[in-house]
Amino acid sequence: MAEKITMGTDGKLIVPDNPTIPFIEGDGIGPDIWRASVRVFDAAIKKAYDGKKKIQWLEVLAGEKAFNQTGSWMPQATIDAFREYLLSIKGPLTTPVGGGIRSLNVALRQELDLYVCLRPVKYFEGVPSPMWQPEKVNMVIFRENTEDIYAGIEYMTGTPEAKKLLDFLQNELHVKNIRFPETTSFGIKPVSKEGSERLIRSAIQYAIANKMPSVTIVHKGNIMKFTEGAFKNWGYELAEKEFAGDVYTWNQWEATKKESGEAVANEEMRIAGIGGKIIIKDAIADNFLQQALLAPQNYSVIATLNLNGDYISDALAAEVGGIGIAPGANINYLTGHAAFEATHGTAPRFANTNTMNPSSVILSGVMMLEYMGWKDAAELITNALGKTIRNKKVTIDFYNLMKEATLLKTSEFANEVIKNL
């Protein structure tokens, strides 16, 4: 009998032993990597809990498969299932560039108010990396998921809406610096205090719960002072107001230095913290991307806005082997809704070839199991995946970058991970 995961009155998930979890297999390579991944999930759960727990998988449709069967890219029934069952997992979905349907991922995040895009970035020994010391990379990105330019408030040049907005900006607000007004398209960047606070609050709570040394607010507030700059300021204010006993902010650090004249090196504070407290600091986005290459050990939990988070997530993933091994989740910590997903694209030319790396979906499933509290199964998968890669039994993406590796198909890679459980 199907059972549902629910949210308790204490703000914690209630997870039955046989929960129903919807899945979307995805477009392009999605079916291949989903088939491999789900076998790993089921085997790990069976081993960890001696058959006492099992997920009942419920397929729902989105993307090309949905369009071909129903005429809709994202049927309402799929949204309803994601809302009803709280947790879901999905493969990559098609989004055309420059027109056509809106991003299905963005639509899902907006519909369920999945305000955190959670992207852990950690190195697995043996994975080919462009970094000199990739083992120093261990970060978790909290990307705001519902605001910023991803709100989708855009107007194409030449449309009545663009002309109306141009007229308002020039004649009502007396804006002078639109360089080529007759050919300009417009996008609006909303950043709210509430949206910023709930994202940064989640990042700080995560850092405290997982005993991580710092939270860095990454922003471009030197240029966008009232959006990105406000995000930074609201973050510091929230940290000092709600987490006074657990954190030490960079603002407090600067004030203490000024008062006491203590010459404690910044790097010492960045790495070790002060008195066991988590450090709350900030970094300009472009400088952060440089420092994440030069000194990744100085960063732990990252809290950032939507566009910055998109760039940062993929850039950091490259440090530990690429987006093919990067997991992700979209979460509303207040309602419990969470959609776990492969973070790469659909790679349609490799569809049905059984050649691609399923690790992004597998590790997204690990995140889901951790979120459910099924940490024993999650740990089994993480260790088995690590062992498989260390043994150099890999799919084509890693095989091309490794010496003396064994080339495996997608399904064979899953077999090897299951064997290593």
Short mmCIF file of N, CA and C in Angstrom, two decimals, residues 95-96 107 140 164 171 197 245 263 277 300 308 314 387:
data_model
loop_
_atom_site.label_atom_id
_atom_site.label_comp_id
_atom_site.label_asym_id
_atom_site.label_seq_id
_atom_site.Cartn_x
_atom_site.Cartn_y
_atom_site.Cartn_z
N THR A 95 15.00 22.19 -22.51
CA THR A 95 14.57 23.59 -22.53
C THR A 95 15.22 24.26 -23.74
N PRO A 96 14.41 24.64 -24.75
CA PRO A 96 15.00 25.31 -25.91
C PRO A 96 15.50 26.70 -25.54
N ALA A 107 9.93 26.64 -13.97
CA ALA A 107 8.48 26.60 -13.73
C ALA A 107 8.17 25.79 -12.47
N VAL A 140 29.12 23.71 -0.06
CA VAL A 140 27.69 23.49 -0.30
C VAL A 140 27.10 24.84 -0.68
N LYS A 164 6.24 50.73 -23.27
CA LYS A 164 5.61 51.32 -22.09
C LYS A 164 6.61 51.44 -20.95
N ASN A 171 10.52 59.00 -18.73
CA ASN A 171 9.70 60.18 -18.47
C ASN A 171 9.25 60.30 -17.01
N GLU A 197 16.23 36.54 3.21
CA GLU A 197 16.37 36.06 4.58
C GLU A 197 16.12 34.56 4.69
N GLY A 245 24.26 33.53 19.15
CA GLY A 245 25.06 32.61 19.96
C GLY A 245 25.88 31.63 19.15
N ALA A 263 46.08 41.59 15.99
CA ALA A 263 46.60 41.31 14.64
C ALA A 263 46.44 39.82 14.32
N LYS A 277 32.56 29.37 16.92
CA LYS A 277 31.41 29.94 16.21
C LYS A 277 31.62 29.88 14.70
N SER A 300 33.15 27.26 2.66
CA SER A 300 32.40 26.10 3.13
C SER A 300 30.96 26.14 2.60
N ASN A 308 24.08 34.42 -9.86
CA ASN A 308 25.40 34.07 -9.32
C ASN A 308 25.47 32.58 -9.01
N ASP A 314 28.10 25.56 -11.43
CA ASP A 314 28.77 24.83 -12.51
C ASP A 314 30.28 25.02 -12.46
N LYS A 387 34.39 3.96 -4.32
CA LYS A 387 35.23 2.78 -4.56
C LYS A 387 35.27 2.43 -6.04
#
